[in-house]
Amino acid sequence: MWKRIVTAILMVFMLSSCTLKLGYNSLDFWIDYYLSDYLDLNSAQQSQLELGLDNALAEHRQQILPQFHRLIFSLQNDLKQPLTAEKIAHYHDAFTKAGQSSAVVFVTPIIKVVKTMGPKQVNYSLQAIQEDISERKKDRLSKTAKERYDELEDKATDWIGRLTQPQKQLIMQLAQLQLQQSTVFQNIAQNNVSQLTKALKQRNSPEFEQIITLQVKNIIGFESSVYQSQLDKYLAQRFEIMQQLNHSLSQQQLQHLQAELTELRKDIAELIQKR
C-alpha cells in the first residue's frame, strides 16, 4: 500500500510541462484512487480521507515543493562541471530526503483513517497488499537485463537526448546491476510487508504513527537494517556508473538536460503559486 502511495507521489515529478501541473494538482485524487485497491472504507472514513488528502496537498505545495525547486536549481549549477560520485551521492540523498518528506505529508492523514479501521477492514488490506507483492515479485523476477535496459534507456533519452554507444553500454551496466540485486530487493519488499502486517495489527498502539512513518521513510530511502551493507555497495557501484555517464555527456546533451531541468523548475514554481 505505502509503495503505491510513494509511486503516486514520485511519478508526478517524472512528468514534464503541463502534464506535471495536471498530475500534481490532482495528486490527492490519484493517491485516493490507488488506495481504493487496498482500503475498504465506509462513507465516514472515506470523507475523512478525502479531506485529509486535500489538506496534505495544500501543505505539500507550501512546504515541500520549494525544497524540490531549490534542489533542482542547485543541481543545475553543479552540472556546469562534471559531477563526482560523491556529488551524485549527495543529490541522491538530498532528493531522497525531499521524497521522504513528501510521503510523510500524505501518509499522515492515511494513518489517521487506518487507525479507525476494524479487524475485517485490516484483514482485507493485508490480503490485498500480499497479493500485490506476489504479483510484482513475479513481474520483476521475470524481467531480463534487456527489458530493464529498455526502461532505463527510455528515461535517459528523455533527460539527455540521443545516447551514444558507450553511453548505452553504461546503461546496460546499470540494468545488469539492478538484475543482480533482484533477490535482495524482493527480500526487502517482503520484510516491509511483514513489518506492515505487524504494525496494522497494533494500530491502537501510541507508537503506530511513528512506526508507519519510519517504515515509509525506509521504503523511500531504500533502507534496511538487515540488508544495508548490500544496499550501500549497490549504491556505490551505481554512483560510479552514473559518474561515468555524466562525464560522457556532450555539450548538446548537457544543454538538453539543463533545458529539461529548467522546464521542470519553472513548472514547480508555477505550482507553488497554485497555477
PDB file of C-alpha atoms in Angstrom:
ATOM      1  CA  MET A   1       0.000   0.000   0.000  1.00  0.00           C
ATOM      2  CA  TRP A   2       2.700   2.501   1.008  1.00  0.00           C
ATOM      3  CA  LYS A   3       4.670   1.651  -2.144  1.00  0.00           C
ATOM      4  CA  ARG A   4       1.703   2.629  -4.323  1.00  0.00           C
ATOM      5  CA  ILE A   5       1.333   5.886  -2.383  1.00  0.00           C
ATOM      6  CA  VAL A   6       5.015   6.632  -2.860  1.00  0.00           C
ATOM      7  CA  THR A   7       4.753   5.799  -6.575  1.00  0.00           C
ATOM      8  CA  ALA A   8       1.828   8.175  -6.982  1.00  0.00           C
ATOM      9  CA  ILE A   9       3.805  10.993  -5.367  1.00  0.00           C
ATOM     10  CA  LEU A  10       7.095  10.437  -7.155  1.00  0.00           C
ATOM     11  CA  MET A  11       5.684   9.707 -10.600  1.00  0.00           C
ATOM     12  CA  VAL A  12       4.405  13.280 -10.710  1.00  0.00           C
ATOM     13  CA  PHE A  13       7.964  14.600 -10.672  1.00  0.00           C
ATOM     14  CA  MET A  14       8.911  12.337 -13.591  1.00  0.00           C
ATOM     15  CA  LEU A  15       6.420  14.172 -15.802  1.00  0.00           C
ATOM     16  CA  SER A  16       7.093  17.340 -17.739  1.00  0.00           C
ATOM     17  CA  SER A  17       5.492  20.607 -18.805  1.00  0.00           C
ATOM     18  CA  CYS A  18       1.713  20.962 -18.344  1.00  0.00           C
ATOM     19  CA  THR A  19       1.444  17.224 -17.654  1.00  0.00           C
ATOM     20  CA  LEU A  20       3.330  17.786 -14.402  1.00  0.00           C
ATOM     21  CA  LYS A  21       0.939  20.524 -13.335  1.00  0.00           C
ATOM     22  CA  LEU A  22      -2.109  18.441 -14.216  1.00  0.00           C
ATOM     23  CA  GLY A  23      -0.699  15.436 -12.354  1.00  0.00           C
ATOM     24  CA  TYR A  24       0.289  17.416  -9.280  1.00  0.00           C
ATOM     25  CA  ASN A  25      -2.957  19.324  -8.935  1.00  0.00           C
ATOM     26  CA  SER A  26      -4.856  16.024  -8.939  1.00  0.00           C
ATOM     27  CA  LEU A  27      -2.344  14.168  -6.765  1.00  0.00           C
ATOM     28  CA  ASP A  28      -4.791  13.831  -3.873  1.00  0.00           C
ATOM     29  CA  PHE A  29      -7.228  12.135  -6.263  1.00  0.00           C
ATOM     30  CA  TRP A  30      -4.616   9.688  -7.564  1.00  0.00           C
ATOM     31  CA  ILE A  31      -3.465   8.700  -4.088  1.00  0.00           C
ATOM     32  CA  ASP A  32      -7.096   8.093  -3.102  1.00  0.00           C
ATOM     33  CA  TYR A  33      -7.567   6.119  -6.335  1.00  0.00           C
ATOM     34  CA  TYR A  34      -4.578   3.866  -5.666  1.00  0.00           C
ATOM     35  CA  LEU A  35      -5.629   3.357  -2.061  1.00  0.00           C
ATOM     36  CA  SER A  36      -9.035   2.043  -3.147  1.00  0.00           C
ATOM     37  CA  ASP A  37      -7.304  -1.213  -4.090  1.00  0.00           C
ATOM     38  CA  TYR A  38      -6.178  -1.692  -0.501  1.00  0.00           C
ATOM     39  CA  LEU A  39      -8.682   0.059   1.748  1.00  0.00           C
ATOM     40  CA  ASP A  40     -12.333  -0.921   2.149  1.00  0.00           C
ATOM     41  CA  LEU A  41     -13.614   2.218   3.869  1.00  0.00           C
ATOM     42  CA  ASN A  42     -17.097   3.230   4.967  1.00  0.00           C
ATOM     43  CA  SER A  43     -18.520   6.600   3.901  1.00  0.00           C
ATOM     44  CA  ALA A  44     -17.369   8.442   7.030  1.00  0.00           C
ATOM     45  CA  GLN A  45     -13.832   7.102   6.708  1.00  0.00           C
ATOM     46  CA  GLN A  46     -13.763   7.945   3.005  1.00  0.00           C
ATOM     47  CA  SER A  47     -14.819  11.519   3.690  1.00  0.00           C
ATOM     48  CA  GLN A  48     -12.166  11.825   6.380  1.00  0.00           C
ATOM     49  CA  LEU A  49      -9.534  10.523   3.964  1.00  0.00           C
ATOM     50  CA  GLU A  50     -10.513  12.882   1.147  1.00  0.00           C
ATOM     51  CA  LEU A  51     -10.426  15.912   3.444  1.00  0.00           C
ATOM     52  CA  GLY A  52      -7.096  14.836   4.885  1.00  0.00           C
ATOM     53  CA  LEU A  53      -5.551  14.400   1.427  1.00  0.00           C
ATOM     54  CA  ASP A  54      -6.863  17.806   0.317  1.00  0.00           C
ATOM     55  CA  ASN A  55      -5.146  19.413   3.308  1.00  0.00           C
ATOM     56  CA  ALA A  56      -1.998  17.363   2.696  1.00  0.00           C
ATOM     57  CA  LEU A  57      -1.755  18.603  -0.891  1.00  0.00           C
ATOM     58  CA  ALA A  58      -2.000  22.215   0.303  1.00  0.00           C
ATOM     59  CA  GLU A  59       0.708  21.585   2.926  1.00  0.00           C
ATOM     60  CA  HIS A  60       2.938  19.856   0.388  1.00  0.00           C
ATOM     61  CA  ARG A  61       2.575  22.751  -2.045  1.00  0.00           C
ATOM     62  CA  GLN A  62       3.665  25.278   0.586  1.00  0.00           C
ATOM     63  CA  GLN A  63       6.387  23.344   2.403  1.00  0.00           C
ATOM     64  CA  ILE A  64       7.821  20.608   0.156  1.00  0.00           C
ATOM     65  CA  LEU A  65       7.679  21.924  -3.393  1.00  0.00           C
ATOM     66  CA  PRO A  66      10.107  24.763  -2.561  1.00  0.00           C
ATOM     67  CA  GLN A  67      12.611  22.112  -1.440  1.00  0.00           C
ATOM     68  CA  PHE A  68      12.474  20.452  -4.864  1.00  0.00           C
ATOM     69  CA  HIS A  69      12.801  23.832  -6.576  1.00  0.00           C
ATOM     70  CA  ARG A  70      15.938  24.703  -4.596  1.00  0.00           C
ATOM     71  CA  LEU A  71      17.476  21.269  -5.197  1.00  0.00           C
ATOM     72  CA  ILE A  72      16.964  21.433  -8.955  1.00  0.00           C
ATOM     73  CA  PHE A  73      18.455  24.951  -9.070  1.00  0.00           C
ATOM     74  CA  SER A  74      21.479  23.748  -7.093  1.00  0.00           C
ATOM     75  CA  LEU A  75      21.884  20.697  -9.326  1.00  0.00           C
ATOM     76  CA  GLN A  76      21.813  22.873 -12.445  1.00  0.00           C
ATOM     77  CA  ASN A  77      24.653  24.985 -11.065  1.00  0.00           C
ATOM     78  CA  ASP A  78      26.731  21.932 -10.174  1.00  0.00           C
ATOM     79  CA  LEU A  79      26.129  20.374 -13.599  1.00  0.00           C
ATOM     80  CA  LYS A  80      28.232  23.140 -15.108  1.00  0.00           C
ATOM     81  CA  GLN A  81      31.190  20.980 -14.044  1.00  0.00           C
ATOM     82  CA  PRO A  82      31.472  17.157 -14.258  1.00  0.00           C
ATOM     83  CA  LEU A  83      29.973  15.569 -11.159  1.00  0.00           C
ATOM     84  CA  THR A  84      31.953  13.308  -8.861  1.00  0.00           C
ATOM     85  CA  ALA A  85      30.477  10.098  -7.470  1.00  0.00           C
ATOM     86  CA  GLU A  86      30.348  11.840  -4.089  1.00  0.00           C
ATOM     87  CA  LYS A  87      28.370  14.752  -5.525  1.00  0.00           C
ATOM     88  CA  ILE A  88      25.959  12.324  -7.209  1.00  0.00           C
ATOM     89  CA  ALA A  89      25.521  10.551  -3.864  1.00  0.00           C
ATOM     90  CA  HIS A  90      24.855  13.946  -2.264  1.00  0.00           C
ATOM     91  CA  TYR A  91      21.998  14.696  -4.650  1.00  0.00           C
ATOM     92  CA  HIS A  92      20.673  11.174  -4.304  1.00  0.00           C
ATOM     93  CA  ASP A  93      20.454  11.694  -0.558  1.00  0.00           C
ATOM     94  CA  ALA A  94      19.017  15.201  -0.892  1.00  0.00           C
ATOM     95  CA  PHE A  95      16.253  14.219  -3.301  1.00  0.00           C
ATOM     96  CA  THR A  96      15.574  11.107  -1.217  1.00  0.00           C
ATOM     97  CA  LYS A  97      15.026  13.238   1.879  1.00  0.00           C
ATOM     98  CA  ALA A  98      12.680  15.508  -0.071  1.00  0.00           C
ATOM     99  CA  GLY A  99      10.829  12.420  -1.247  1.00  0.00           C
ATOM    100  CA  GLN A 100      10.577  11.155   2.317  1.00  0.00           C
ATOM    101  CA  SER A 101       9.149  14.488   3.429  1.00  0.00           C
ATOM    102  CA  SER A 102       6.652  14.334   0.577  1.00  0.00           C
ATOM    103  CA  ALA A 103       5.480  10.880   1.567  1.00  0.00           C
ATOM    104  CA  VAL A 104       5.122  11.734   5.243  1.00  0.00           C
ATOM    105  CA  VAL A 105       2.838  14.686   4.424  1.00  0.00           C
ATOM    106  CA  PHE A 106       0.425  12.435   2.523  1.00  0.00           C
ATOM    107  CA  VAL A 107       0.771   9.385   4.736  1.00  0.00           C
ATOM    108  CA  THR A 108      -0.219  11.258   7.897  1.00  0.00           C
ATOM    109  CA  PRO A 109      -3.959  11.599   7.019  1.00  0.00           C
ATOM    110  CA  ILE A 110      -3.976   7.999   5.790  1.00  0.00           C
ATOM    111  CA  ILE A 111      -2.649   6.780   9.120  1.00  0.00           C
ATOM    112  CA  LYS A 112      -5.444   8.605  10.940  1.00  0.00           C
ATOM    113  CA  VAL A 113      -8.041   6.775   8.857  1.00  0.00           C
ATOM    114  CA  VAL A 114      -6.291   3.409   9.210  1.00  0.00           C
ATOM    115  CA  LYS A 115      -6.435   3.779  12.994  1.00  0.00           C
ATOM    116  CA  THR A 116     -10.259   3.768  12.746  1.00  0.00           C
ATOM    117  CA  MET A 117     -10.405   0.546  10.726  1.00  0.00           C
ATOM    118  CA  GLY A 118     -11.938  -2.613  12.159  1.00  0.00           C
ATOM    119  CA  PRO A 119     -10.470  -6.164  12.050  1.00  0.00           C
ATOM    120  CA  LYS A 120     -12.282  -7.095   8.822  1.00  0.00           C
ATOM    121  CA  GLN A 121     -11.033  -3.962   7.083  1.00  0.00           C
ATOM    122  CA  VAL A 122      -7.477  -4.640   8.220  1.00  0.00           C
ATOM    123  CA  ASN A 123      -7.623  -8.244   7.001  1.00  0.00           C
ATOM    124  CA  TYR A 124      -8.894  -7.007   3.632  1.00  0.00           C
ATOM    125  CA  SER A 125      -5.953  -4.613   3.367  1.00  0.00           C
ATOM    126  CA  LEU A 126      -3.374  -7.195   4.366  1.00  0.00           C
ATOM    127  CA  GLN A 127      -4.660  -9.707   1.829  1.00  0.00           C
ATOM    128  CA  ALA A 128      -4.698  -7.093  -0.952  1.00  0.00           C
ATOM    129  CA  ILE A 129      -1.159  -5.990  -0.114  1.00  0.00           C
ATOM    130  CA  GLN A 130       0.181  -9.548  -0.063  1.00  0.00           C
ATOM    131  CA  GLU A 131      -1.448 -10.353  -3.410  1.00  0.00           C
ATOM    132  CA  ASP A 132       0.025  -7.214  -4.932  1.00  0.00           C
ATOM    133  CA  ILE A 133       3.502  -8.013  -3.623  1.00  0.00           C
ATOM    134  CA  SER A 134       3.285 -11.545  -5.055  1.00  0.00           C
ATOM    135  CA  GLU A 135       2.282 -10.250  -8.485  1.00  0.00           C
ATOM    136  CA  ARG A 136       5.021  -7.642  -8.503  1.00  0.00           C
ATOM    137  CA  LYS A 137       7.588 -10.225  -7.431  1.00  0.00           C
ATOM    138  CA  LYS A 138       6.735 -12.452 -10.399  1.00  0.00           C
ATOM    139  CA  ASP A 139       6.881  -9.491 -12.751  1.00  0.00           C
ATOM    140  CA  ARG A 140      10.214  -8.190 -11.517  1.00  0.00           C
ATOM    141  CA  LEU A 141      11.942 -11.567 -11.324  1.00  0.00           C
ATOM    142  CA  SER A 142      10.806 -12.396 -14.856  1.00  0.00           C
ATOM    143  CA  LYS A 143      12.373  -9.274 -16.354  1.00  0.00           C
ATOM    144  CA  THR A 144      15.546  -9.745 -18.348  1.00  0.00           C
ATOM    145  CA  ALA A 145      18.514  -7.392 -18.396  1.00  0.00           C
ATOM    146  CA  LYS A 146      17.369  -6.244 -21.865  1.00  0.00           C
ATOM    147  CA  GLU A 147      13.906  -5.308 -20.542  1.00  0.00           C
ATOM    148  CA  ARG A 148      15.433  -3.418 -17.648  1.00  0.00           C
ATOM    149  CA  TYR A 149      17.829  -1.750 -20.077  1.00  0.00           C
ATOM    150  CA  ASP A 150      14.962  -0.602 -22.305  1.00  0.00           C
ATOM    151  CA  GLU A 151      13.257   1.078 -19.343  1.00  0.00           C
ATOM    152  CA  LEU A 152      16.447   2.857 -18.271  1.00  0.00           C
ATOM    153  CA  GLU A 153      17.297   3.859 -21.840  1.00  0.00           C
ATOM    154  CA  ASP A 154      13.894   5.481 -22.290  1.00  0.00           C
ATOM    155  CA  LYS A 155      14.356   7.518 -19.108  1.00  0.00           C
ATOM    156  CA  ALA A 156      17.913   8.514 -20.014  1.00  0.00           C
ATOM    157  CA  THR A 157      16.863   9.562 -23.518  1.00  0.00           C
ATOM    158  CA  ASP A 158      14.105  11.754 -22.100  1.00  0.00           C
ATOM    159  CA  TRP A 159      16.625  13.621 -19.946  1.00  0.00           C
ATOM    160  CA  ILE A 160      19.753  13.858 -22.117  1.00  0.00           C
ATOM    161  CA  GLY A 161      18.638  13.059 -25.662  1.00  0.00           C
ATOM    162  CA  ARG A 162      20.051  10.510 -28.064  1.00  0.00           C
ATOM    163  CA  LEU A 163      22.604   8.162 -26.487  1.00  0.00           C
ATOM    164  CA  THR A 164      25.992   7.189 -27.866  1.00  0.00           C
ATOM    165  CA  GLN A 165      27.054   3.550 -27.983  1.00  0.00           C
ATOM    166  CA  PRO A 166      29.385   3.890 -24.940  1.00  0.00           C
ATOM    167  CA  GLN A 167      26.531   5.523 -23.022  1.00  0.00           C
ATOM    168  CA  LYS A 168      24.219   2.647 -23.947  1.00  0.00           C
ATOM    169  CA  GLN A 169      26.822   0.281 -22.541  1.00  0.00           C
ATOM    170  CA  LEU A 170      26.804   2.206 -19.266  1.00  0.00           C
ATOM    171  CA  ILE A 171      23.001   1.994 -19.154  1.00  0.00           C
ATOM    172  CA  MET A 172      23.283  -1.763 -19.683  1.00  0.00           C
ATOM    173  CA  GLN A 173      25.681  -1.938 -16.732  1.00  0.00           C
ATOM    174  CA  LEU A 174      23.055  -0.209 -14.583  1.00  0.00           C
ATOM    175  CA  ALA A 175      20.414  -2.672 -15.778  1.00  0.00           C
ATOM    176  CA  GLN A 176      22.638  -5.660 -15.011  1.00  0.00           C
ATOM    177  CA  LEU A 177      23.469  -4.210 -11.593  1.00  0.00           C
ATOM    178  CA  GLN A 178      19.760  -3.962 -10.800  1.00  0.00           C
ATOM    179  CA  LEU A 179      19.214  -7.508 -12.005  1.00  0.00           C
ATOM    180  CA  GLN A 180      21.984  -8.807  -9.752  1.00  0.00           C
ATOM    181  CA  GLN A 181      20.243  -7.281  -6.749  1.00  0.00           C
ATOM    182  CA  SER A 182      16.745  -8.594  -7.581  1.00  0.00           C
ATOM    183  CA  THR A 183      16.705 -11.138  -4.780  1.00  0.00           C
ATOM    184  CA  VAL A 184      17.827  -8.568  -2.216  1.00  0.00           C
ATOM    185  CA  PHE A 185      15.191  -6.110  -3.437  1.00  0.00           C
ATOM    186  CA  GLN A 186      12.461  -8.739  -3.134  1.00  0.00           C
ATOM    187  CA  ASN A 187      13.613  -9.745   0.341  1.00  0.00           C
ATOM    188  CA  ILE A 188      13.406  -6.107   1.408  1.00  0.00           C
ATOM    189  CA  ALA A 189       9.898  -5.825  -0.064  1.00  0.00           C
ATOM    190  CA  GLN A 190       8.776  -8.936   1.796  1.00  0.00           C
ATOM    191  CA  ASN A 191      10.289  -7.628   5.009  1.00  0.00           C
ATOM    192  CA  ASN A 192       8.345  -4.389   4.515  1.00  0.00           C
ATOM    193  CA  VAL A 193       5.128  -6.393   4.203  1.00  0.00           C
ATOM    194  CA  SER A 194       5.927  -8.306   7.386  1.00  0.00           C
ATOM    195  CA  GLN A 195       6.579  -5.078   9.246  1.00  0.00           C
ATOM    196  CA  LEU A 196       3.382  -3.545   7.876  1.00  0.00           C
ATOM    197  CA  THR A 197       1.360  -6.589   8.911  1.00  0.00           C
ATOM    198  CA  LYS A 198       2.733  -6.384  12.421  1.00  0.00           C
ATOM    199  CA  ALA A 199       2.091  -2.623  12.610  1.00  0.00           C
ATOM    200  CA  LEU A 200      -1.503  -2.799  11.353  1.00  0.00           C
ATOM    201  CA  LYS A 201      -2.349  -5.372  13.988  1.00  0.00           C
ATOM    202  CA  GLN A 202      -1.088  -2.895  16.593  1.00  0.00           C
ATOM    203  CA  ARG A 203      -2.784   0.187  15.106  1.00  0.00           C
ATOM    204  CA  ASN A 204      -4.174   1.190  18.514  1.00  0.00           C
ATOM    205  CA  SER A 205      -0.659   1.487  19.895  1.00  0.00           C
ATOM    206  CA  PRO A 206       0.557   5.037  20.716  1.00  0.00           C
ATOM    207  CA  GLU A 207       3.629   4.321  18.570  1.00  0.00           C
ATOM    208  CA  PHE A 208       1.597   3.304  15.497  1.00  0.00           C
ATOM    209  CA  GLU A 209       2.013   6.574  13.603  1.00  0.00           C
ATOM    210  CA  GLN A 210       5.722   6.706  14.368  1.00  0.00           C
ATOM    211  CA  ILE A 211       6.221   3.100  13.243  1.00  0.00           C
ATOM    212  CA  ILE A 212       4.399   3.598   9.940  1.00  0.00           C
ATOM    213  CA  THR A 213       6.161   6.895   9.241  1.00  0.00           C
ATOM    214  CA  LEU A 214       9.541   5.254   9.783  1.00  0.00           C
ATOM    215  CA  GLN A 215       8.619   2.376   7.502  1.00  0.00           C
ATOM    216  CA  VAL A 216       7.536   4.753   4.734  1.00  0.00           C
ATOM    217  CA  LYS A 217      10.827   6.624   5.056  1.00  0.00           C
ATOM    218  CA  ASN A 218      12.678   3.322   4.773  1.00  0.00           C
ATOM    219  CA  ILE A 219      10.784   2.485   1.588  1.00  0.00           C
ATOM    220  CA  ILE A 220      11.564   5.875   0.050  1.00  0.00           C
ATOM    221  CA  GLY A 221      15.174   5.816   1.178  1.00  0.00           C
ATOM    222  CA  PHE A 222      15.580   2.178   0.198  1.00  0.00           C
ATOM    223  CA  GLU A 223      16.944   1.425   3.642  1.00  0.00           C
ATOM    224  CA  SER A 224      17.012  -1.858   5.523  1.00  0.00           C
ATOM    225  CA  SER A 225      18.829  -2.704   8.726  1.00  0.00           C
ATOM    226  CA  VAL A 226      19.153  -6.314   7.544  1.00  0.00           C
ATOM    227  CA  TYR A 227      20.461  -5.608   4.034  1.00  0.00           C
ATOM    228  CA  GLN A 228      22.015  -2.167   4.450  1.00  0.00           C
ATOM    229  CA  SER A 229      25.587  -3.253   3.705  1.00  0.00           C
ATOM    230  CA  GLN A 230      24.478  -4.820   0.416  1.00  0.00           C
ATOM    231  CA  LEU A 231      22.420  -1.751  -0.441  1.00  0.00           C
ATOM    232  CA  ASP A 232      25.355   0.556   0.294  1.00  0.00           C
ATOM    233  CA  LYS A 233      27.571  -1.493  -2.010  1.00  0.00           C
ATOM    234  CA  TYR A 234      24.911  -1.426  -4.736  1.00  0.00           C
ATOM    235  CA  LEU A 235      24.510   2.347  -4.473  1.00  0.00           C
ATOM    236  CA  ALA A 236      28.261   2.923  -4.563  1.00  0.00           C
ATOM    237  CA  GLN A 237      28.512   0.898  -7.793  1.00  0.00           C
ATOM    238  CA  ARG A 238      25.515   2.750  -9.210  1.00  0.00           C
ATOM    239  CA  PHE A 239      27.006   6.154  -8.422  1.00  0.00           C
ATOM    240  CA  GLU A 240      30.285   5.203 -10.110  1.00  0.00           C
ATOM    241  CA  ILE A 241      28.452   4.249 -13.306  1.00  0.00           C
ATOM    242  CA  MET A 242      26.385   7.423 -13.166  1.00  0.00           C
ATOM    243  CA  GLN A 243      29.588   9.437 -12.762  1.00  0.00           C
ATOM    244  CA  GLN A 244      30.955   7.859 -15.941  1.00  0.00           C
ATOM    245  CA  LEU A 245      27.697   8.640 -17.708  1.00  0.00           C
ATOM    246  CA  ASN A 246      27.800  12.259 -16.560  1.00  0.00           C
ATOM    247  CA  HIS A 247      31.389  12.668 -17.713  1.00  0.00           C
ATOM    248  CA  SER A 248      30.475  11.253 -21.127  1.00  0.00           C
ATOM    249  CA  LEU A 249      27.808  13.879 -21.854  1.00  0.00           C
ATOM    250  CA  SER A 250      28.350  16.026 -24.916  1.00  0.00           C
ATOM    251  CA  GLN A 251      27.690  19.764 -24.851  1.00  0.00           C
ATOM    252  CA  GLN A 252      24.459  19.143 -26.724  1.00  0.00           C
ATOM    253  CA  GLN A 253      23.350  16.534 -24.188  1.00  0.00           C
ATOM    254  CA  LEU A 254      24.186  18.845 -21.297  1.00  0.00           C
ATOM    255  CA  GLN A 255      22.114  21.586 -22.892  1.00  0.00           C
ATOM    256  CA  HIS A 256      19.247  19.127 -23.328  1.00  0.00           C
ATOM    257  CA  LEU A 257      19.488  18.120 -19.657  1.00  0.00           C
ATOM    258  CA  GLN A 258      19.666  21.723 -18.467  1.00  0.00           C
ATOM    259  CA  ALA A 259      16.624  22.610 -20.587  1.00  0.00           C
ATOM    260  CA  GLU A 260      14.620  19.732 -19.103  1.00  0.00           C
ATOM    261  CA  LEU A 261      15.585  20.725 -15.571  1.00  0.00           C
ATOM    262  CA  THR A 262      14.781  24.380 -16.227  1.00  0.00           C
ATOM    263  CA  GLU A 263      11.345  23.460 -17.552  1.00  0.00           C
ATOM    264  CA  LEU A 264      10.723  21.256 -14.526  1.00  0.00           C
ATOM    265  CA  ARG A 265      11.837  24.010 -12.148  1.00  0.00           C
ATOM    266  CA  LYS A 266       9.556  26.534 -13.850  1.00  0.00           C
ATOM    267  CA  ASP A 267       6.614  24.159 -13.601  1.00  0.00           C
ATOM    268  CA  ILE A 268       7.272  23.652  -9.893  1.00  0.00           C
ATOM    269  CA  ALA A 269       7.483  27.423  -9.389  1.00  0.00           C
ATOM    270  CA  GLU A 270       4.050  27.792 -11.003  1.00  0.00           C
ATOM    271  CA  LEU A 271       2.661  25.018  -8.844  1.00  0.00           C
ATOM    272  CA  ILE A 272       3.910  26.775  -5.728  1.00  0.00           C
ATOM    273  CA  GLN A 273       1.904  29.777  -6.900  1.00  0.00           C
ATOM    274  CA  LYS A 274      -1.145  27.463  -7.370  1.00  0.00           C
ATOM    275  CA  ARG A 275      -1.099  27.713 -11.144  1.00  0.00           C
TER     276      ARG A 275
END
